[in-house]
XYZ file of C-alpha atoms in Angstrom:
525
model
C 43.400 21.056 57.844
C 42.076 17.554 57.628
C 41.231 17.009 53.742
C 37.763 15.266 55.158
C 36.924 17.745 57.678
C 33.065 19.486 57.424
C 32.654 22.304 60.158
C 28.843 21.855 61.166
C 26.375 24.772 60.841
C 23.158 25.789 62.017
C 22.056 29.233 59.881
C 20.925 31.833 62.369
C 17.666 33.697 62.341
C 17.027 36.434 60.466
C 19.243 39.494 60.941
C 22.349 37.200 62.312
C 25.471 36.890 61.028
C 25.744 33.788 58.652
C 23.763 32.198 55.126
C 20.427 33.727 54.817
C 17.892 30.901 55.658
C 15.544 32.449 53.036
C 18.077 32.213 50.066
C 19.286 28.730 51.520
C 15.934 27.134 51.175
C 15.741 28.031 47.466
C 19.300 25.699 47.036
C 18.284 23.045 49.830
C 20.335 19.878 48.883
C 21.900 21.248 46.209
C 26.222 21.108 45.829
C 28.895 22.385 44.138
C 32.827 21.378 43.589
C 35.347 24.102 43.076
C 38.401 22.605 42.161
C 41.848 25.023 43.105
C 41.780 26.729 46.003
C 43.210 29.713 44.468
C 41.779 33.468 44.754
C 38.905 32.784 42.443
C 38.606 29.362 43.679
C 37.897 30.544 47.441
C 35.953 33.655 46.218
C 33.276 31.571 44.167
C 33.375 29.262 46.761
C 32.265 31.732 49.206
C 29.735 33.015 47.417
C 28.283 29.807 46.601
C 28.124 28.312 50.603
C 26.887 32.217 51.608
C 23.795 31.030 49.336
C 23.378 27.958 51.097
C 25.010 25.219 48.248
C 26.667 22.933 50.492
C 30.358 22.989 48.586
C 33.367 21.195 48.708
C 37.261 23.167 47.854
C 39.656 20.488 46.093
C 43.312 21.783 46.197
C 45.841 19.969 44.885
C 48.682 20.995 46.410
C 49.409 20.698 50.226
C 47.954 23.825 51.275
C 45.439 26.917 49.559
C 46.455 29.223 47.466
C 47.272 28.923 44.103
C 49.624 31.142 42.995
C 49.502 32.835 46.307
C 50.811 29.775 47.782
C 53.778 30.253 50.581
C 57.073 28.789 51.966
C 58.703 29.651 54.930
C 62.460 28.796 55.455
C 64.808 29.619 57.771
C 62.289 31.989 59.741
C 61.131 34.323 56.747
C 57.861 34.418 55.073
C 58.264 33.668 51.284
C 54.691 34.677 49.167
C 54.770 33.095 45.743
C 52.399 35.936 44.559
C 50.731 37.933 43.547
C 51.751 40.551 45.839
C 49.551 43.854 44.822
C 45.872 43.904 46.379
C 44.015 46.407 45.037
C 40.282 47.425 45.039
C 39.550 46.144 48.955
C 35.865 46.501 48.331
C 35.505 43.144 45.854
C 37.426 41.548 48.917
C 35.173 42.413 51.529
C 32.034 41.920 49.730
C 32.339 38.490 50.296
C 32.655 38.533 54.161
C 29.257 41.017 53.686
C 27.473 38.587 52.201
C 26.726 36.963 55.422
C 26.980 40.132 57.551
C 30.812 39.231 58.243
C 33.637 41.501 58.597
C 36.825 40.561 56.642
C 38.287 42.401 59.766
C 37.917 39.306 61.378
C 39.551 37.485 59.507
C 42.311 39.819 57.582
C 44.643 42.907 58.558
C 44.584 45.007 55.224
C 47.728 47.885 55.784
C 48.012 50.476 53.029
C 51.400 50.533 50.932
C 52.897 54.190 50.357
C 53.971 54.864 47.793
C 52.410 52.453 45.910
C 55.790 51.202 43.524
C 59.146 53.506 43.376
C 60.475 53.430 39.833
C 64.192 53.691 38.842
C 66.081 53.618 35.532
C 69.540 52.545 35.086
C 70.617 56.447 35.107
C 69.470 56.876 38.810
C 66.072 58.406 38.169
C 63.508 57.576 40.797
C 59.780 57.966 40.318
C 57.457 57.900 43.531
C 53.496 56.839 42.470
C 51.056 57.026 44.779
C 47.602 58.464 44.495
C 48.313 61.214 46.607
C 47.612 64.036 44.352
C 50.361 67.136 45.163
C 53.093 64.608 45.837
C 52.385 62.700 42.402
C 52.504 66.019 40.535
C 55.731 66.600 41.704
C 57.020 63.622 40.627
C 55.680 63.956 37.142
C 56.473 67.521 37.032
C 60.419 66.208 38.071
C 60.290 64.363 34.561
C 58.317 66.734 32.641
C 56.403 69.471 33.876
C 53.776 69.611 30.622
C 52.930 65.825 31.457
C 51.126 67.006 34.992
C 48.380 68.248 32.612
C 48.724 65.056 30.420
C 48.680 63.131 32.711
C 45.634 64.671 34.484
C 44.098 64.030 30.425
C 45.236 60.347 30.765
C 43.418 60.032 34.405
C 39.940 61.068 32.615
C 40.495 58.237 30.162
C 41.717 55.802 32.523
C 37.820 56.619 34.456
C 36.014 56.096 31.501
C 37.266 53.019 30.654
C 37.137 52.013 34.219
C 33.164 52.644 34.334
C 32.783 51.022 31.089
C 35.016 47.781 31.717
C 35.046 47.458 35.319
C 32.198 48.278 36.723
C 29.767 47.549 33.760
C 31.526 44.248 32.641
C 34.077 43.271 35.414
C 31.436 40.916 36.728
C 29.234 40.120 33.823
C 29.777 37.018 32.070
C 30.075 36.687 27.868
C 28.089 33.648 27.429
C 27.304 34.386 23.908
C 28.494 36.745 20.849
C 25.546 38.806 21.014
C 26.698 40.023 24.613
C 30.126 41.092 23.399
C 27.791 42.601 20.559
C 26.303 44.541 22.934
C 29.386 46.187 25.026
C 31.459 47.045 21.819
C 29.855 50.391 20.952
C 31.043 51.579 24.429
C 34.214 50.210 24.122
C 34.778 51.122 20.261
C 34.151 54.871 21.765
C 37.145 54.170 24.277
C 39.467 53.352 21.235
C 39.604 49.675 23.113
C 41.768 48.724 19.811
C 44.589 50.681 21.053
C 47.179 49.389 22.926
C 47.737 50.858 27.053
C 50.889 51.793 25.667
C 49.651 53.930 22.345
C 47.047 55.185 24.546
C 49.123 56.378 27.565
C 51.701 58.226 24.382
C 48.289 60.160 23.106
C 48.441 62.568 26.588
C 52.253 61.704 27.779
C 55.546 62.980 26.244
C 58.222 61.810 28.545
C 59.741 58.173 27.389
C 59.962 57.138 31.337
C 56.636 58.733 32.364
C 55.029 56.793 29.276
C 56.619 53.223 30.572
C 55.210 54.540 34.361
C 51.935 54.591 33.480
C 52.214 51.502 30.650
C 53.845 48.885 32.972
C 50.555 47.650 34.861
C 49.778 45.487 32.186
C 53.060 43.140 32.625
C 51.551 42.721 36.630
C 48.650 40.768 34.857
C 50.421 38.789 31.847
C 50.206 41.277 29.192
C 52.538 43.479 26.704
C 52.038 47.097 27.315
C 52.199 47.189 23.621
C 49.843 44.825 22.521
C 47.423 44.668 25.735
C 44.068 46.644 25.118
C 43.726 49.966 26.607
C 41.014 49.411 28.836
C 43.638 47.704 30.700
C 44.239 51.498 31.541
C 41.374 51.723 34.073
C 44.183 50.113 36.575
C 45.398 53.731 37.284
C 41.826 54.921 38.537
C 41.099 51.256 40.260
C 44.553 52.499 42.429
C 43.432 56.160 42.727
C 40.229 55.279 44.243
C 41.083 52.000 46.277
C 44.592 52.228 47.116
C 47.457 49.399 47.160
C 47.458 46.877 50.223
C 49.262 44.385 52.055
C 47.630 41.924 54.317
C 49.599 41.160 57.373
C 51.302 38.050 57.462
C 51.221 37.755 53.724
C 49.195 37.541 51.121
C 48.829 34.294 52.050
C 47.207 35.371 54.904
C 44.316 36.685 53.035
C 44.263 33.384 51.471
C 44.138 31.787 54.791
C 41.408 34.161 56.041
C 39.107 33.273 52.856
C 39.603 29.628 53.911
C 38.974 30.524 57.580
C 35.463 32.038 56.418
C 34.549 29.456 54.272
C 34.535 27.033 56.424
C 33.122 29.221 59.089
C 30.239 28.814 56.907
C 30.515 25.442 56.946
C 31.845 25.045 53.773
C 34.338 21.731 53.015
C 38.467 21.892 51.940
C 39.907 18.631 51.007
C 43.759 19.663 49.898
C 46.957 17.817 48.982
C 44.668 15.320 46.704
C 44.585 16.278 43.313
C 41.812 16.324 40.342
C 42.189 13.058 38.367
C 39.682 13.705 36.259
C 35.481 15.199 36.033
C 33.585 12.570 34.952
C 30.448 13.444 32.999
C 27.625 11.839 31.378
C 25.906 13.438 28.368
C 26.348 17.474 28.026
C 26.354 16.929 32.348
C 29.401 16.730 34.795
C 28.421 14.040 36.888
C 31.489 12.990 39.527
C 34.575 14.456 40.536
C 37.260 11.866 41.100
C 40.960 12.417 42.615
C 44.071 10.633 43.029
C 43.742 8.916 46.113
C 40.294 7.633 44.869
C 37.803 9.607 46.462
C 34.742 10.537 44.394
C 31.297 12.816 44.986
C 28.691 13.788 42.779
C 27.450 17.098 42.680
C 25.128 19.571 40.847
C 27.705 22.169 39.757
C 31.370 21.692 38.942
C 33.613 24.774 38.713
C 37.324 24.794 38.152
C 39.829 27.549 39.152
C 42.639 25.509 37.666
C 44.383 26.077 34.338
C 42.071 26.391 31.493
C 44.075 24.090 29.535
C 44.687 21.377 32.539
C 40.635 21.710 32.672
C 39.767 20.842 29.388
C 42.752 18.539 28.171
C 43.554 16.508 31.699
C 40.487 16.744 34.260
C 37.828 16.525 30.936
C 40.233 14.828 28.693
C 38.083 11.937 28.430
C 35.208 13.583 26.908
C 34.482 14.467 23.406
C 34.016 18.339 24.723
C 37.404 18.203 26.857
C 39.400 16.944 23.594
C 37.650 19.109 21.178
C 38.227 22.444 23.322
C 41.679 21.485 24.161
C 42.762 21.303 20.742
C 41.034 25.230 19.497
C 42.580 26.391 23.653
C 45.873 24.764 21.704
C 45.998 27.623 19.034
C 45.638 30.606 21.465
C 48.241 32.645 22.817
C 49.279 32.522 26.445
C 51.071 34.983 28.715
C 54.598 34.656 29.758
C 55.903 32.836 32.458
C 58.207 33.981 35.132
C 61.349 33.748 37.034
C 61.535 34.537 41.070
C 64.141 35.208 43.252
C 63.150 34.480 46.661
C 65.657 35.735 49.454
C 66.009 36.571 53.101
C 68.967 38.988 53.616
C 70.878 40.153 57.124
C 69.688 43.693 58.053
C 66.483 45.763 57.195
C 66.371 48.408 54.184
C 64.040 51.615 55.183
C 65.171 53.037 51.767
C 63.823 50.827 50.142
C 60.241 50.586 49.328
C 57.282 47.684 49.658
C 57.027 47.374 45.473
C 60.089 48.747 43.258
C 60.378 48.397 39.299
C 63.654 48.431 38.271
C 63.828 49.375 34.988
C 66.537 47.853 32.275
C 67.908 49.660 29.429
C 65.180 48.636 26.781
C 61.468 48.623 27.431
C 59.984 47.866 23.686
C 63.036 45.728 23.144
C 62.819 43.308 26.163
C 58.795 43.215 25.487
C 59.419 41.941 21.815
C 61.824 39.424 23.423
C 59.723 38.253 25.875
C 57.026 38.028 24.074
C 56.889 37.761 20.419
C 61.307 36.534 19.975
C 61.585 34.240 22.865
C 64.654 34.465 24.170
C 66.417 34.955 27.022
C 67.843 38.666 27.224
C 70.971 39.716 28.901
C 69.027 42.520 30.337
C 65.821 42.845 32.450
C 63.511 44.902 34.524
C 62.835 43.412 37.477
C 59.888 43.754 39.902
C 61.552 44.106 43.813
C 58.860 42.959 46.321
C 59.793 44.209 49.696
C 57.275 43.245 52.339
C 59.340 43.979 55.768
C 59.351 47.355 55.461
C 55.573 47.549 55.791
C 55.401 44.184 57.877
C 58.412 43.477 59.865
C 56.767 39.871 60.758
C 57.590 38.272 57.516
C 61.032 37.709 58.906
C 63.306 37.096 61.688
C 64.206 40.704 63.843
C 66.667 42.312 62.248
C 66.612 40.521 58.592
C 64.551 41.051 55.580
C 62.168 39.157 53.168
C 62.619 40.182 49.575
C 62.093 38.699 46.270
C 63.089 39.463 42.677
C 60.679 38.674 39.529
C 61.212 39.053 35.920
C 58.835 38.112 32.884
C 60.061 35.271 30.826
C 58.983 33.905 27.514
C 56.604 30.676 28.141
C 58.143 27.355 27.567
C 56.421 27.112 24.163
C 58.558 30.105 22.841
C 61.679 29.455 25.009
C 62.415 25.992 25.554
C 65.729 26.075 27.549
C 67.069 23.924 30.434
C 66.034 25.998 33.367
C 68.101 23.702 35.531
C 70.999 25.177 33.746
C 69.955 28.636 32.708
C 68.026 29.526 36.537
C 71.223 29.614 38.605
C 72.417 31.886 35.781
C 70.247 34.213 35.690
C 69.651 34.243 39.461
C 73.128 35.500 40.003
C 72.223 38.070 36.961
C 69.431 39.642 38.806
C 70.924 39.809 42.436
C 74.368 41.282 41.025
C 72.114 43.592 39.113
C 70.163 44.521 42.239
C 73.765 44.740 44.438
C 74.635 47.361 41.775
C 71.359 49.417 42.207
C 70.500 48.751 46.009
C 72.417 46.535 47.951
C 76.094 46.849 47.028
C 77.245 43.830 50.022
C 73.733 41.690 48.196
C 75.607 38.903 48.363
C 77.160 38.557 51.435
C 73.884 39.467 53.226
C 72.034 36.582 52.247
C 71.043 33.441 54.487
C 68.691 32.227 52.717
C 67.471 31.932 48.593
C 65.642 29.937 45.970
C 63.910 30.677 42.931
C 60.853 29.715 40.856
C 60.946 29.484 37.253
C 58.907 28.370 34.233
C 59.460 24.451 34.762
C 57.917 24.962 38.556
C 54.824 26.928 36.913
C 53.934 24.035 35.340
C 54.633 21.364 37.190
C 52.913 22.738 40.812
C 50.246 24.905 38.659
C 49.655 22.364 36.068
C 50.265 26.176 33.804
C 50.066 25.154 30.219
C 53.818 26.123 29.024
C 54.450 27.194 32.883
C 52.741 29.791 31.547
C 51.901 32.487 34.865
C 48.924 34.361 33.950
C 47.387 31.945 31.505
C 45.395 33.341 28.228
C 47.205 36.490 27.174
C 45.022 39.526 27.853
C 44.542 40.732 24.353
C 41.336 41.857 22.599
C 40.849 39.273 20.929
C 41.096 36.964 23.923
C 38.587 39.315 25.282
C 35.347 38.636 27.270
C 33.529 36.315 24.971
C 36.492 35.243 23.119
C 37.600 34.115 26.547
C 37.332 30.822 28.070
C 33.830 31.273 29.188
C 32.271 31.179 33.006
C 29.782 28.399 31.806
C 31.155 25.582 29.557
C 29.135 25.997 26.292
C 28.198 22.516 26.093
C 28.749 20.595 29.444
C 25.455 22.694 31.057
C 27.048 22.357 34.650
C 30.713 23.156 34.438
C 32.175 26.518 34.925
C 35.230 28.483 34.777
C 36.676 30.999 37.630
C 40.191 32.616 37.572
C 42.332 34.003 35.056
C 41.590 31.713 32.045
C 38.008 33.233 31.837
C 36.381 36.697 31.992
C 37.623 39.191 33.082
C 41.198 37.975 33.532
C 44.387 37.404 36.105
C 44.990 39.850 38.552
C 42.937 40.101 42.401
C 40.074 42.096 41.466
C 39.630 40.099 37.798
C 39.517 36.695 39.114
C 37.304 37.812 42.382
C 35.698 39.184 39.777
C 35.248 36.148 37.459
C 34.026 34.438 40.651
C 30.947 36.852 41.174
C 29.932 36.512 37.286
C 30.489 32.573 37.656
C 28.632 32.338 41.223
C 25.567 34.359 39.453
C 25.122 32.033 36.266
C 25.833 28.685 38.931
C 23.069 30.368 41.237
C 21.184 31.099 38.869
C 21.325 27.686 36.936
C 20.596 25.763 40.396
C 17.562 27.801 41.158
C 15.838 27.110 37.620
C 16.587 23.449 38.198
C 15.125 23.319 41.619
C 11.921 25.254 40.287
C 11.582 23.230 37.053
């Protein structure tokens, strides 16, 4: 992918596939810069060339992706993350814009059962939303939770109309907004933690960290994150959990594929130096290697705290927001385990939590203590047993992740410490799984805090950026439209809604609407 490259495009008459020629002529001349070609990068790019804004993708690193960036050694398929697609629909909207399919561009395969669960004492849990299979399960554990549960589901839908569908996509811009949503979510006791909420209808210990654990997939205690974090469990019973084929880098790939398709622009491997504005305006974007454009909008999918305190540092705005970002609290980081092991595993599942001998413990000591436990739980991603093409015939692609404090509460040499504790979790998942773990392997790595923030530019190598607490909660959020540099915007999991596939594709159709919207009264005034 040449970083230069522009993919001509004529618009087709009406009823074709491609940008409207009716909503194009309303942003005629008018461009955008999305800087991080990460999920919410690509999806508010998308939606801003399907309108006809002639935009440009700049990607640091030397391919897209983000955190879903890839490596391939030795003949497997490594995904950095994240690995869990859910809700398909906010995906494929953005093909539909322009009368695509994302068919052409993506393979999405269903995962059964969605994640196994197992505690140190052998106990397996199967979830999946198939409804006579996941009462058995829960009936294995405790047969009055089935009716709990079933209690918990109704909860987990209203808080899934009220905070997904009726504010997934809207942005906060101002207090009064936020003003406006909290009677709704004050009636869905959004004080309470997913945790508390989940004990209110379940009695079983293990069935109450089943249904709690969700919130550690997007940065967040279990114990501290809000309940409408909850709504998860009915986003999963209605839509499913995927894998794309190849990877989730694939679907990265195919987002790329279709914006450019649409003629849109990547330029990668040349990162952000710095946004250059002029007044309450962002003028230029600038990057190492010294190219420069101006443009009408600039939007940044990179981390909130890189935005503001490296790419707007020279600004009164970018120093004065980087200090109050400063005093917030930030999710955990993490530590990977990549591996490609001799042989292929049936038995074992595409997503497995392996749960340690504490669950409230190990949550205080990830995230309030910071330290380094002896002890973990450790999400096993498993991808060749749905899709044998991540690695060679015969062999497997796995990889091992635990949640680690951030480098602001846990300041250790990870040079010395990750070899450590990579040997602690593949002994731990030799005693579990794979008894011969070791002497399978030909080929490992792993990823930990330091790498966060050095490829990610992650403040503290933090991994899911602002922790998802209340009161880092839509407008207490980094906003989708700076509140005082009128054409700079947010998109990923710094702002509103959060981290996680469907809350930064959703950030990126509540940014694309303000950026459209802002563009249109500026071409009319």
């Amino acid at each position: 992918m040449n970083a230069d490259a522009t993919l001509d495009f004529n618009p087709p008459a009406s009823g074709g596939k491609g940008i409207n020629p009716a909503i194009a002529e309303k942003y005629e001349g008018k461009s955008a810069c999305v800087i991080g070609a990460g999920f919410g990068g690509m999806a508010l790019a998308i939606r801003l060339q399907s309108a006809g804004i002639r935009t440009t993708v700049v990607e640091a690193r030397d391919k897209p992706g983000g955190r879903a960036y890839f490596w391939e050694k030795d003949g497997f398929t490594f995904d950095a993350g994240p690995t869990v697609i859910t809700d398909p629909p906010c995906l494929k909207e953005l093909w539909e814009l322009t009368g695509h399919d994302i068919a052409e561009d993506v393979e999405l395969m269903p995962v059964h059962p969605f994640y196994r669960l197992n505690w140190p004492d052998g106990t397996n849990f199967d979830y999946s939303n198939v409804e006579d299979e996941l009462n058995a399960e829960i009936a294995k554990l405790n047969p009055d939770d089935v009716i709990g549960y079933q209690r918990f589901l109704e909860y987990s839908e209203g808080v899934y109309e009220e905070g997904y569908l009726k504010l997934g996509h809207k942005p906060f811009l101002d207090f009064k907004s936020m003003l406006k949503a909290a009677p709704a979510l004050i009636k869905k006791q959004a004080w309470r933690s997913v945790y508390d909420m989940v004990s209110k209808y379940i009695e079983s210990e293990k069935l109450r960290e089943a249904f709690s654990f969700h919130t550690l997939l997007v940065g967040g205690s279990p114990m501290k994150t809000s309940s409408i974090y909850a709504l998860i469990h009915k986003l999963e019973k209605d839509g499913g959990v995927w894998w794309a084929r190849g990877g989730t880098n694939r679907l990265i790939a195919g987002m790329v594929r279709h914006f450019e398709r649409l003629g849109g622009t990547m330029r990668v491997g040349d990162p952000v130096k710095q946004v250059h504005t002029m007044g309450t305006r962002a003028t230029e974007v600038e990057t190492k290697s010294g190219w420069k454009e101006r443009f009408d909008a600039v939007a940044s999918n990179a981390d909130i705290m890189h935005s503001y305190k490296d790419l707007l540092g020279q600004s009164e705005r970018g120093k004065k927001y980087a200090k109050s970002l400063a005093r917030k609290s930030y999710s955990p980081s993490l530590f990977v385990v990549h591996f490609g092991l001799e042989g292929t595993w049936p038995g074992i599942p595409h997503h497995m939590i392996l749960f340690g001998p504490r669950y409230h413990g190990l949550v205080e000591d990830i995230y309030k203590n910071g330290v380094l436990p002896q002890d973990f739980s450790i999400y096993l991603h498993h991808p060749t047993v749905t899709d044998p093409s991540m690695a060679p015939a015969g062999k497997s692609t796995f990889y091992a992740l635990v949640p680690v404090a951030h480098m602001g509460k846990m300041p250790i040499d990870w040079d010395v410490e990750g070899p450590k504790l990579e040997t602690a979790i593949l002994d731990e998942i030799g005693r579990r799984l794979i008894p011969d773990i070791h002497d399978r392997i030909v080929t490992k790595f792993h990823y930990a805090p330091k790498d966060f923030q050095h490829d990610l530019s992650a403040h503290m190598g933090s991994a899911f950026s602002l922790e998802p607490v209340l009161w880092q909660s839509a407008y207490l959020r980094g906003h989708n439209r700076d509140d005082v540099i009128e054409n700079f915007y947010l998109v990923g999991a710094g702002t509103h809604p959060g981290a996680g596939i469907p809350g930064v594709v959703g950030s990126a159709k509540a940014t694309a609407g303000i950026v459209l919207e802002d563009l249109a009264a500026k071409a009319s005034a």
